[in-house]
Amino acid sequence: MAVRKILKMGDERLLRVAQPVTAFNTPELHDLLQDLDDTMLAANGAGLAAPQIGVDLQVVVFGSGEVNPRYPDAPVVPYTVLINPVLTPLGDEEDDGWEGCLSVPGMRGVVPRFKRLRYQGYDPLGNPIDRTVEGFHARVVQHECDHLIGVLYPMRVRDFSRFGYTEVLFPGLDDADD
Ligand code: NI
């Protein structure tokens, strides 16, 4: 399909609470997923949410099944399409970790996230997804699903001494697409 323009922080469309998907396995949904895939791949993203391309629906894609050049030290997360997600943290324990976002190009920040969580939702055919995950996988899910409630990761940063430009914080990291 197409590589779509990614909205940047400051665009009000990133602040909306997204609408649930009501029909699965439709040509429109498959077209949207193809655009999300093409756009995420072109930008070397670890994930992408529909609101980031201006689509007001509860759809996220994340993972790749292989090492991502923007996050070379991160564990591999299986490629997943997650629709109408519900997240349930398991315990209060949090981890700090560096995040970036294609809607906040050229920057990284340390964000606290729940260490373990259960996520539920649907795949593109309407089949239920129900997983319990931890660590980087849990972080990616929390980051992407935040996009569905109008939250960008800088809004979660608590310590702004650990927020800044990627080229300064991580010289040499492959972030050229930011
Ligand atoms: Ni993001």
Short mmCIF file of N, CA and C and ligand atoms in Angstrom, two decimals:
data_model
loop_
_atom_site.label_atom_id
_atom_site.label_comp_id
_atom_site.label_asym_id
_atom_site.label_seq_id
_atom_site.Cartn_x
_atom_site.Cartn_y
_atom_site.Cartn_z
N MET A 1 0.85 -1.19 0.00
CA MET A 1 0.00 0.00 0.00
C MET A 1 0.88 1.24 0.00
N ALA A 2 1.14 1.79 1.22
CA ALA A 2 1.83 3.08 1.19
C ALA A 2 2.51 3.38 2.52
N VAL A 3 3.64 4.06 2.39
CA VAL A 3 4.28 4.64 3.57
C VAL A 3 3.57 5.96 3.85
N ARG A 4 3.00 6.07 5.03
CA ARG A 4 2.21 7.26 5.37
C ARG A 4 3.04 8.25 6.17
N LYS A 5 2.61 9.47 6.14
CA LYS A 5 3.26 10.52 6.94
C LYS A 5 2.95 10.28 8.42
N ILE A 6 4.00 10.36 9.25
CA ILE A 6 3.82 10.15 10.69
C ILE A 6 3.62 11.51 11.36
N LEU A 7 2.53 11.62 12.10
CA LEU A 7 2.24 12.86 12.81
C LEU A 7 3.25 13.08 13.92
N LYS A 8 3.60 14.34 14.14
CA LYS A 8 4.56 14.67 15.18
C LYS A 8 3.87 15.29 16.39
N MET A 9 4.52 15.13 17.56
CA MET A 9 4.00 15.68 18.80
C MET A 9 3.68 17.16 18.62
N GLY A 10 2.52 17.55 19.10
CA GLY A 10 2.01 18.90 18.88
C GLY A 10 0.77 18.86 18.00
N ASP A 11 0.66 17.79 17.21
CA ASP A 11 -0.54 17.59 16.38
C ASP A 11 -1.68 17.11 17.29
N GLU A 12 -2.78 17.81 17.27
CA GLU A 12 -3.88 17.48 18.19
C GLU A 12 -4.46 16.09 17.95
N ARG A 13 -4.27 15.57 16.75
CA ARG A 13 -4.81 14.23 16.47
C ARG A 13 -4.12 13.14 17.30
N LEU A 14 -2.92 13.46 17.81
CA LEU A 14 -2.21 12.49 18.66
C LEU A 14 -2.76 12.48 20.08
N LEU A 15 -3.63 13.42 20.39
CA LEU A 15 -4.13 13.56 21.77
C LEU A 15 -5.54 12.98 21.94
N ARG A 16 -6.08 12.41 20.85
CA ARG A 16 -7.44 11.88 20.94
C ARG A 16 -7.44 10.51 21.64
N VAL A 17 -8.61 10.18 22.22
CA VAL A 17 -8.84 8.80 22.65
C VAL A 17 -9.43 8.07 21.45
N ALA A 18 -8.74 7.02 20.99
CA ALA A 18 -9.12 6.37 19.73
C ALA A 18 -10.40 5.54 19.88
N GLN A 19 -11.08 5.38 18.76
CA GLN A 19 -12.33 4.63 18.72
C GLN A 19 -12.06 3.13 18.56
N PRO A 20 -12.90 2.28 19.16
CA PRO A 20 -12.73 0.84 18.97
C PRO A 20 -13.06 0.41 17.54
N VAL A 21 -12.38 -0.63 17.09
CA VAL A 21 -12.70 -1.26 15.80
C VAL A 21 -13.96 -2.10 16.01
N THR A 22 -14.90 -1.96 15.07
CA THR A 22 -16.16 -2.69 15.23
C THR A 22 -16.35 -3.79 14.19
N ALA A 23 -15.53 -3.79 13.14
CA ALA A 23 -15.64 -4.83 12.11
C ALA A 23 -14.25 -5.36 11.78
N PHE A 24 -14.09 -6.68 11.87
CA PHE A 24 -12.80 -7.31 11.62
C PHE A 24 -12.76 -7.92 10.22
N ASN A 25 -11.51 -8.17 9.78
CA ASN A 25 -11.28 -8.85 8.50
C ASN A 25 -11.95 -8.14 7.33
N THR A 26 -11.95 -6.82 7.39
CA THR A 26 -12.51 -6.04 6.29
C THR A 26 -11.38 -5.52 5.40
N PRO A 27 -11.69 -5.20 4.15
CA PRO A 27 -10.65 -4.63 3.27
C PRO A 27 -10.07 -3.34 3.86
N GLU A 28 -10.90 -2.53 4.49
CA GLU A 28 -10.42 -1.27 5.08
C GLU A 28 -9.41 -1.54 6.19
N LEU A 29 -9.70 -2.54 7.02
CA LEU A 29 -8.79 -2.86 8.13
C LEU A 29 -7.47 -3.41 7.58
N HIS A 30 -7.56 -4.28 6.58
CA HIS A 30 -6.33 -4.83 5.99
C HIS A 30 -5.50 -3.74 5.31
N ASP A 31 -6.16 -2.80 4.68
CA ASP A 31 -5.43 -1.66 4.07
C ASP A 31 -4.72 -0.85 5.14
N LEU A 32 -5.41 -0.59 6.24
CA LEU A 32 -4.80 0.17 7.34
C LEU A 32 -3.57 -0.56 7.88
N LEU A 33 -3.72 -1.89 8.08
CA LEU A 33 -2.60 -2.66 8.63
C LEU A 33 -1.42 -2.68 7.68
N GLN A 34 -1.69 -2.74 6.39
CA GLN A 34 -0.60 -2.71 5.41
C GLN A 34 0.13 -1.37 5.47
N ASP A 35 -0.62 -0.28 5.60
CA ASP A 35 0.00 1.04 5.71
C ASP A 35 0.81 1.16 6.99
N LEU A 36 0.28 0.63 8.09
CA LEU A 36 1.03 0.68 9.36
C LEU A 36 2.33 -0.11 9.23
N ASP A 37 2.25 -1.29 8.64
CA ASP A 37 3.46 -2.12 8.43
C ASP A 37 4.47 -1.39 7.56
N ASP A 38 4.02 -0.87 6.44
CA ASP A 38 4.93 -0.21 5.50
C ASP A 38 5.60 0.99 6.16
N THR A 39 4.82 1.74 6.92
CA THR A 39 5.32 2.95 7.55
C THR A 39 6.30 2.61 8.68
N MET A 40 5.94 1.61 9.48
CA MET A 40 6.83 1.19 10.58
C MET A 40 8.15 0.66 10.04
N LEU A 41 8.06 -0.14 8.99
CA LEU A 41 9.27 -0.73 8.40
C LEU A 41 10.17 0.35 7.82
N ALA A 42 9.58 1.30 7.11
CA ALA A 42 10.37 2.36 6.47
C ALA A 42 11.09 3.22 7.50
N ALA A 43 10.50 3.33 8.71
CA ALA A 43 11.08 4.20 9.75
C ALA A 43 11.86 3.40 10.79
N ASN A 44 12.00 2.08 10.59
CA ASN A 44 12.67 1.22 11.58
C ASN A 44 12.04 1.35 12.96
N GLY A 45 10.73 1.49 13.00
CA GLY A 45 10.05 1.63 14.29
C GLY A 45 9.93 0.30 15.00
N ALA A 46 9.88 0.35 16.34
CA ALA A 46 9.62 -0.84 17.14
C ALA A 46 8.12 -1.10 17.24
N GLY A 47 7.35 -0.08 16.86
CA GLY A 47 5.90 -0.20 16.90
C GLY A 47 5.30 1.04 16.29
N LEU A 48 4.02 0.94 15.97
CA LEU A 48 3.32 2.09 15.42
C LEU A 48 1.84 1.95 15.75
N ALA A 49 1.22 3.06 16.10
CA ALA A 49 -0.20 3.06 16.44
C ALA A 49 -0.95 3.85 15.37
N ALA A 50 -2.19 3.42 15.09
CA ALA A 50 -2.98 4.05 14.03
C ALA A 50 -3.09 5.57 14.19
N PRO A 51 -3.24 6.09 15.43
CA PRO A 51 -3.33 7.56 15.55
C PRO A 51 -2.09 8.28 15.02
N GLN A 52 -0.94 7.59 14.99
CA GLN A 52 0.28 8.24 14.51
C GLN A 52 0.24 8.51 13.01
N ILE A 53 -0.65 7.83 12.29
CA ILE A 53 -0.83 8.16 10.88
C ILE A 53 -2.20 8.82 10.67
N GLY A 54 -2.76 9.33 11.75
CA GLY A 54 -3.98 10.12 11.66
C GLY A 54 -5.26 9.32 11.61
N VAL A 55 -5.17 8.03 11.93
CA VAL A 55 -6.36 7.17 11.90
C VAL A 55 -6.84 6.95 13.32
N ASP A 56 -8.08 7.34 13.57
CA ASP A 56 -8.64 7.38 14.93
C ASP A 56 -9.25 6.03 15.32
N LEU A 57 -8.41 5.00 15.36
CA LEU A 57 -8.88 3.65 15.71
C LEU A 57 -7.90 2.98 16.66
N GLN A 58 -8.44 2.06 17.47
CA GLN A 58 -7.62 1.34 18.45
C GLN A 58 -6.88 0.17 17.79
N VAL A 59 -5.86 0.52 17.03
CA VAL A 59 -5.05 -0.47 16.33
C VAL A 59 -3.58 -0.13 16.54
N VAL A 60 -2.79 -1.12 17.01
CA VAL A 60 -1.34 -0.94 17.09
C VAL A 60 -0.65 -2.14 16.45
N VAL A 61 0.53 -1.89 15.91
CA VAL A 61 1.41 -2.97 15.46
C VAL A 61 2.74 -2.78 16.16
N PHE A 62 3.40 -3.88 16.51
CA PHE A 62 4.70 -3.76 17.15
C PHE A 62 5.47 -5.05 16.94
N GLY A 63 6.79 -4.94 17.24
CA GLY A 63 7.65 -6.11 17.10
C GLY A 63 8.11 -6.27 15.66
N SER A 64 9.03 -7.19 15.48
CA SER A 64 9.56 -7.40 14.14
C SER A 64 10.03 -8.83 13.96
N GLY A 65 10.35 -9.49 15.07
CA GLY A 65 10.91 -10.82 14.95
C GLY A 65 12.40 -10.80 14.65
N GLU A 66 12.99 -9.61 14.52
CA GLU A 66 14.44 -9.52 14.34
C GLU A 66 14.94 -8.24 15.00
N VAL A 67 16.26 -8.13 15.11
CA VAL A 67 16.86 -7.00 15.83
C VAL A 67 16.56 -5.70 15.08
N ASN A 68 16.16 -4.69 15.84
CA ASN A 68 15.83 -3.38 15.27
C ASN A 68 17.03 -2.46 15.37
N PRO A 69 17.45 -1.83 14.25
CA PRO A 69 18.63 -0.97 14.31
C PRO A 69 18.46 0.26 15.21
N ARG A 70 17.21 0.67 15.45
CA ARG A 70 17.01 1.80 16.37
C ARG A 70 17.14 1.36 17.82
N TYR A 71 16.98 0.06 18.08
CA TYR A 71 17.09 -0.48 19.45
C TYR A 71 17.92 -1.77 19.40
N PRO A 72 19.21 -1.63 19.05
CA PRO A 72 20.02 -2.83 18.77
C PRO A 72 20.21 -3.74 19.97
N ASP A 73 20.08 -3.21 21.18
CA ASP A 73 20.30 -4.03 22.37
C ASP A 73 19.01 -4.59 22.96
N ALA A 74 17.88 -4.27 22.34
CA ALA A 74 16.61 -4.71 22.90
C ALA A 74 16.30 -6.15 22.48
N PRO A 75 15.64 -6.89 23.37
CA PRO A 75 15.23 -8.25 23.00
C PRO A 75 14.24 -8.22 21.84
N VAL A 76 14.20 -9.30 21.10
CA VAL A 76 13.28 -9.40 19.98
C VAL A 76 11.85 -9.57 20.50
N VAL A 77 10.94 -8.82 19.91
CA VAL A 77 9.52 -8.94 20.25
C VAL A 77 8.80 -9.49 19.03
N PRO A 78 7.95 -10.51 19.21
CA PRO A 78 7.27 -11.08 18.05
C PRO A 78 6.35 -10.06 17.38
N TYR A 79 6.31 -10.11 16.05
CA TYR A 79 5.43 -9.20 15.32
C TYR A 79 3.98 -9.44 15.74
N THR A 80 3.31 -8.37 16.11
CA THR A 80 1.94 -8.48 16.63
C THR A 80 1.07 -7.34 16.13
N VAL A 81 -0.13 -7.68 15.69
CA VAL A 81 -1.18 -6.69 15.46
C VAL A 81 -2.14 -6.81 16.63
N LEU A 82 -2.41 -5.72 17.31
CA LEU A 82 -3.27 -5.75 18.49
C LEU A 82 -4.36 -4.70 18.32
N ILE A 83 -5.61 -5.17 18.40
CA ILE A 83 -6.78 -4.31 18.16
C ILE A 83 -7.64 -4.26 19.42
N ASN A 84 -8.16 -3.09 19.72
CA ASN A 84 -9.01 -2.88 20.92
C ASN A 84 -8.35 -3.44 22.18
N PRO A 85 -7.13 -3.04 22.48
CA PRO A 85 -6.40 -3.66 23.59
C PRO A 85 -6.91 -3.25 24.96
N VAL A 86 -6.76 -4.19 25.88
CA VAL A 86 -6.99 -3.93 27.30
C VAL A 86 -5.74 -4.39 28.04
N LEU A 87 -5.13 -3.48 28.80
CA LEU A 87 -3.89 -3.79 29.53
C LEU A 87 -4.20 -3.91 31.01
N THR A 88 -3.64 -4.95 31.63
CA THR A 88 -3.80 -5.14 33.06
C THR A 88 -2.42 -5.33 33.69
N PRO A 89 -1.90 -4.32 34.40
CA PRO A 89 -0.61 -4.50 35.06
C PRO A 89 -0.68 -5.64 36.08
N LEU A 90 0.41 -6.41 36.16
CA LEU A 90 0.49 -7.50 37.14
C LEU A 90 1.50 -7.07 38.20
N GLY A 91 0.99 -6.57 39.30
CA GLY A 91 1.85 -6.05 40.36
C GLY A 91 2.17 -4.59 40.13
N ASP A 92 2.82 -4.01 41.13
CA ASP A 92 3.14 -2.58 41.09
C ASP A 92 4.55 -2.31 40.60
N GLU A 93 5.33 -3.37 40.38
CA GLU A 93 6.75 -3.17 40.08
C GLU A 93 6.94 -2.46 38.73
N GLU A 94 7.84 -1.46 38.76
CA GLU A 94 8.13 -0.72 37.53
C GLU A 94 9.60 -0.88 37.17
N ASP A 95 9.87 -0.71 35.88
CA ASP A 95 11.24 -0.65 35.36
C ASP A 95 11.43 0.69 34.67
N ASP A 96 12.62 1.24 34.78
CA ASP A 96 12.98 2.40 33.97
C ASP A 96 13.65 1.92 32.69
N GLY A 97 13.35 2.56 31.58
CA GLY A 97 14.01 2.18 30.32
C GLY A 97 13.94 3.32 29.32
N TRP A 98 14.91 3.34 28.42
CA TRP A 98 14.94 4.38 27.39
C TRP A 98 13.90 4.10 26.32
N GLU A 99 13.19 5.15 25.91
CA GLU A 99 12.23 5.04 24.82
C GLU A 99 12.44 6.16 23.82
N GLY A 100 12.05 5.87 22.61
CA GLY A 100 11.93 6.88 21.58
C GLY A 100 10.58 6.71 20.93
N CYS A 101 10.23 7.60 20.04
CA CYS A 101 8.92 7.53 19.39
C CYS A 101 9.03 8.20 18.03
N LEU A 102 8.45 7.59 17.03
CA LEU A 102 8.51 8.16 15.68
C LEU A 102 7.75 9.49 15.59
N SER A 103 6.90 9.76 16.57
CA SER A 103 6.20 11.05 16.61
C SER A 103 6.97 12.12 17.38
N VAL A 104 8.11 11.70 17.97
CA VAL A 104 8.98 12.62 18.70
C VAL A 104 10.40 12.41 18.16
N PRO A 105 10.61 12.74 16.88
CA PRO A 105 11.85 12.32 16.22
C PRO A 105 13.09 12.95 16.85
N GLY A 106 14.15 12.10 16.91
CA GLY A 106 15.46 12.59 17.32
C GLY A 106 15.67 12.67 18.81
N MET A 107 14.72 12.16 19.59
CA MET A 107 14.85 12.27 21.04
C MET A 107 14.65 10.92 21.72
N ARG A 108 15.20 10.83 22.93
CA ARG A 108 15.00 9.64 23.78
C ARG A 108 14.80 10.10 25.22
N GLY A 109 14.09 9.29 25.98
CA GLY A 109 13.91 9.60 27.39
C GLY A 109 13.70 8.34 28.19
N VAL A 110 14.01 8.41 29.48
CA VAL A 110 13.78 7.27 30.37
C VAL A 110 12.36 7.35 30.91
N VAL A 111 11.64 6.24 30.73
CA VAL A 111 10.23 6.18 31.09
C VAL A 111 10.00 5.00 32.04
N PRO A 112 9.31 5.23 33.16
CA PRO A 112 8.93 4.10 34.01
C PRO A 112 7.74 3.39 33.41
N ARG A 113 7.81 2.07 33.38
CA ARG A 113 6.68 1.25 32.88
C ARG A 113 6.48 0.07 33.82
N PHE A 114 5.26 -0.44 33.86
CA PHE A 114 5.02 -1.67 34.63
C PHE A 114 5.89 -2.79 34.06
N LYS A 115 6.50 -3.53 34.97
CA LYS A 115 7.43 -4.59 34.56
C LYS A 115 6.70 -5.77 33.92
N ARG A 116 5.56 -6.11 34.50
CA ARG A 116 4.80 -7.26 33.98
C ARG A 116 3.37 -6.82 33.73
N LEU A 117 2.80 -7.34 32.66
CA LEU A 117 1.39 -7.08 32.44
C LEU A 117 0.76 -8.15 31.55
N ARG A 118 -0.57 -8.17 31.65
CA ARG A 118 -1.37 -9.02 30.76
C ARG A 118 -1.99 -8.09 29.74
N TYR A 119 -1.94 -8.50 28.45
CA TYR A 119 -2.69 -7.71 27.48
C TYR A 119 -3.62 -8.60 26.69
N GLN A 120 -4.79 -8.03 26.46
CA GLN A 120 -5.84 -8.74 25.73
C GLN A 120 -6.32 -7.85 24.59
N GLY A 121 -6.84 -8.47 23.58
CA GLY A 121 -7.36 -7.72 22.43
C GLY A 121 -7.68 -8.71 21.32
N TYR A 122 -7.59 -8.21 20.09
CA TYR A 122 -7.98 -9.05 18.94
C TYR A 122 -6.96 -8.92 17.83
N ASP A 123 -6.84 -9.98 17.05
CA ASP A 123 -6.02 -9.92 15.84
C ASP A 123 -6.91 -9.42 14.68
N PRO A 124 -6.35 -9.27 13.47
CA PRO A 124 -7.13 -8.67 12.38
C PRO A 124 -8.37 -9.48 11.97
N LEU A 125 -8.37 -10.78 12.30
CA LEU A 125 -9.52 -11.61 11.95
C LEU A 125 -10.58 -11.62 13.04
N GLY A 126 -10.25 -10.97 14.17
CA GLY A 126 -11.19 -10.96 15.28
C GLY A 126 -10.94 -12.06 16.29
N ASN A 127 -9.84 -12.80 16.12
CA ASN A 127 -9.49 -13.83 17.09
C ASN A 127 -8.91 -13.17 18.34
N PRO A 128 -9.28 -13.67 19.53
CA PRO A 128 -8.76 -13.06 20.75
C PRO A 128 -7.26 -13.28 20.94
N ILE A 129 -6.61 -12.28 21.51
CA ILE A 129 -5.21 -12.35 21.92
C ILE A 129 -5.20 -12.16 23.43
N ASP A 130 -4.44 -13.00 24.12
CA ASP A 130 -4.34 -12.89 25.58
C ASP A 130 -2.94 -13.34 25.98
N ARG A 131 -2.09 -12.38 26.33
CA ARG A 131 -0.69 -12.69 26.64
C ARG A 131 -0.28 -12.07 27.97
N THR A 132 0.62 -12.74 28.66
CA THR A 132 1.26 -12.19 29.84
C THR A 132 2.74 -12.03 29.50
N VAL A 133 3.24 -10.80 29.63
CA VAL A 133 4.60 -10.50 29.17
C VAL A 133 5.31 -9.64 30.21
N GLU A 134 6.62 -9.49 30.01
CA GLU A 134 7.39 -8.64 30.91
C GLU A 134 8.53 -7.99 30.14
N GLY A 135 9.21 -7.06 30.82
CA GLY A 135 10.40 -6.45 30.26
C GLY A 135 10.11 -5.62 29.02
N PHE A 136 10.97 -5.74 28.01
CA PHE A 136 10.88 -4.88 26.83
C PHE A 136 9.56 -5.08 26.08
N HIS A 137 9.11 -6.31 26.01
CA HIS A 137 7.83 -6.60 25.35
C HIS A 137 6.70 -5.83 26.06
N ALA A 138 6.69 -5.88 27.38
CA ALA A 138 5.67 -5.15 28.16
C ALA A 138 5.81 -3.65 27.94
N ARG A 139 7.04 -3.17 27.85
CA ARG A 139 7.28 -1.74 27.62
C ARG A 139 6.72 -1.29 26.28
N VAL A 140 7.00 -2.06 25.24
CA VAL A 140 6.54 -1.69 23.90
C VAL A 140 5.01 -1.64 23.85
N VAL A 141 4.37 -2.62 24.46
CA VAL A 141 2.90 -2.64 24.47
C VAL A 141 2.35 -1.42 25.19
N GLN A 142 2.96 -1.08 26.32
CA GLN A 142 2.47 0.09 27.08
C GLN A 142 2.68 1.38 26.29
N HIS A 143 3.83 1.48 25.62
CA HIS A 143 4.11 2.69 24.81
C HIS A 143 3.08 2.81 23.68
N GLU A 144 2.88 1.71 22.95
CA GLU A 144 1.97 1.78 21.79
C GLU A 144 0.53 2.02 22.22
N CYS A 145 0.10 1.35 23.28
CA CYS A 145 -1.30 1.51 23.70
C CYS A 145 -1.54 2.89 24.31
N ASP A 146 -0.49 3.52 24.85
CA ASP A 146 -0.62 4.92 25.29
C ASP A 146 -1.06 5.82 24.13
N HIS A 147 -0.59 5.52 22.92
CA HIS A 147 -0.99 6.33 21.77
C HIS A 147 -2.51 6.30 21.55
N LEU A 148 -3.17 5.24 22.03
CA LEU A 148 -4.61 5.10 21.83
C LEU A 148 -5.41 5.90 22.84
N ILE A 149 -4.72 6.42 23.87
CA ILE A 149 -5.41 7.27 24.84
C ILE A 149 -4.79 8.68 24.85
N GLY A 150 -4.10 9.02 23.77
CA GLY A 150 -3.60 10.38 23.62
C GLY A 150 -2.38 10.70 24.45
N VAL A 151 -1.61 9.68 24.83
CA VAL A 151 -0.43 9.89 25.67
C VAL A 151 0.84 9.57 24.89
N LEU A 152 1.76 10.53 24.87
CA LEU A 152 3.07 10.34 24.25
C LEU A 152 4.11 10.17 25.36
N TYR A 153 5.19 9.39 25.08
CA TYR A 153 6.07 9.01 26.18
C TYR A 153 6.65 10.19 26.97
N PRO A 154 6.93 11.37 26.33
CA PRO A 154 7.47 12.45 27.18
C PRO A 154 6.52 12.84 28.33
N MET A 155 5.21 12.56 28.14
CA MET A 155 4.26 12.86 29.21
C MET A 155 4.45 11.92 30.41
N ARG A 156 5.18 10.82 30.20
CA ARG A 156 5.43 9.84 31.28
C ARG A 156 6.81 10.01 31.90
N VAL A 157 7.65 10.86 31.32
CA VAL A 157 9.00 11.05 31.85
C VAL A 157 8.91 11.73 33.21
N ARG A 158 9.61 11.18 34.19
CA ARG A 158 9.60 11.78 35.54
C ARG A 158 10.89 12.55 35.81
N ASP A 159 11.99 12.11 35.19
CA ASP A 159 13.30 12.72 35.44
C ASP A 159 13.82 13.30 34.13
N PHE A 160 13.65 14.61 33.97
CA PHE A 160 14.02 15.23 32.70
C PHE A 160 15.52 15.43 32.53
N SER A 161 16.30 15.00 33.54
CA SER A 161 17.75 14.95 33.31
C SER A 161 18.10 13.75 32.45
N ARG A 162 17.12 12.86 32.24
CA ARG A 162 17.33 11.71 31.36
C ARG A 162 16.34 11.78 30.19
N PHE A 163 16.37 12.91 29.51
CA PHE A 163 15.56 13.14 28.31
C PHE A 163 16.37 14.07 27.43
N GLY A 164 16.53 13.72 26.16
CA GLY A 164 17.32 14.60 25.31
C GLY A 164 17.45 14.07 23.90
N TYR A 165 18.38 14.64 23.18
CA TYR A 165 18.58 14.31 21.77
C TYR A 165 19.36 13.00 21.62
N THR A 166 18.86 12.14 20.76
CA THR A 166 19.48 10.84 20.54
C THR A 166 20.94 10.98 20.15
N GLU A 167 21.23 11.95 19.27
CA GLU A 167 22.60 12.08 18.75
C GLU A 167 23.58 12.48 19.86
N VAL A 168 23.07 13.11 20.92
CA VAL A 168 23.91 13.49 22.06
C VAL A 168 24.00 12.35 23.07
N LEU A 169 22.83 11.75 23.35
CA LEU A 169 22.78 10.69 24.35
C LEU A 169 23.43 9.40 23.88
N PHE A 170 23.23 9.09 22.61
CA PHE A 170 23.71 7.81 22.06
C PHE A 170 24.42 8.04 20.74
N PRO A 171 25.61 8.64 20.79
CA PRO A 171 26.31 8.94 19.53
C PRO A 171 26.55 7.66 18.73
N GLY A 172 26.27 7.74 17.45
CA GLY A 172 26.53 6.59 16.60
C GLY A 172 25.35 5.66 16.43
N LEU A 173 24.32 5.82 17.25
CA LEU A 173 23.13 4.95 17.09
C LEU A 173 22.45 5.25 15.77
N ASP A 174 22.00 4.20 15.12
CA ASP A 174 21.34 4.34 13.83
C ASP A 174 19.94 4.93 14.03
N ASP A 175 19.87 6.25 14.04
CA ASP A 175 18.59 6.91 14.23
C ASP A 175 18.34 7.88 13.09
N ALA A 176 18.92 7.57 11.95
CA ALA A 176 18.90 8.52 10.82
C ALA A 176 17.48 8.84 10.37
N ASP A 177 16.56 7.89 10.59
CA ASP A 177 15.20 8.11 10.10
C ASP A 177 14.39 9.02 11.01
N ASP A 178 14.94 9.32 12.18
CA ASP A 178 14.28 10.31 13.03
C ASP A 178 14.42 11.67 12.40
NI NI B 1 5.38 6.11 19.91
#
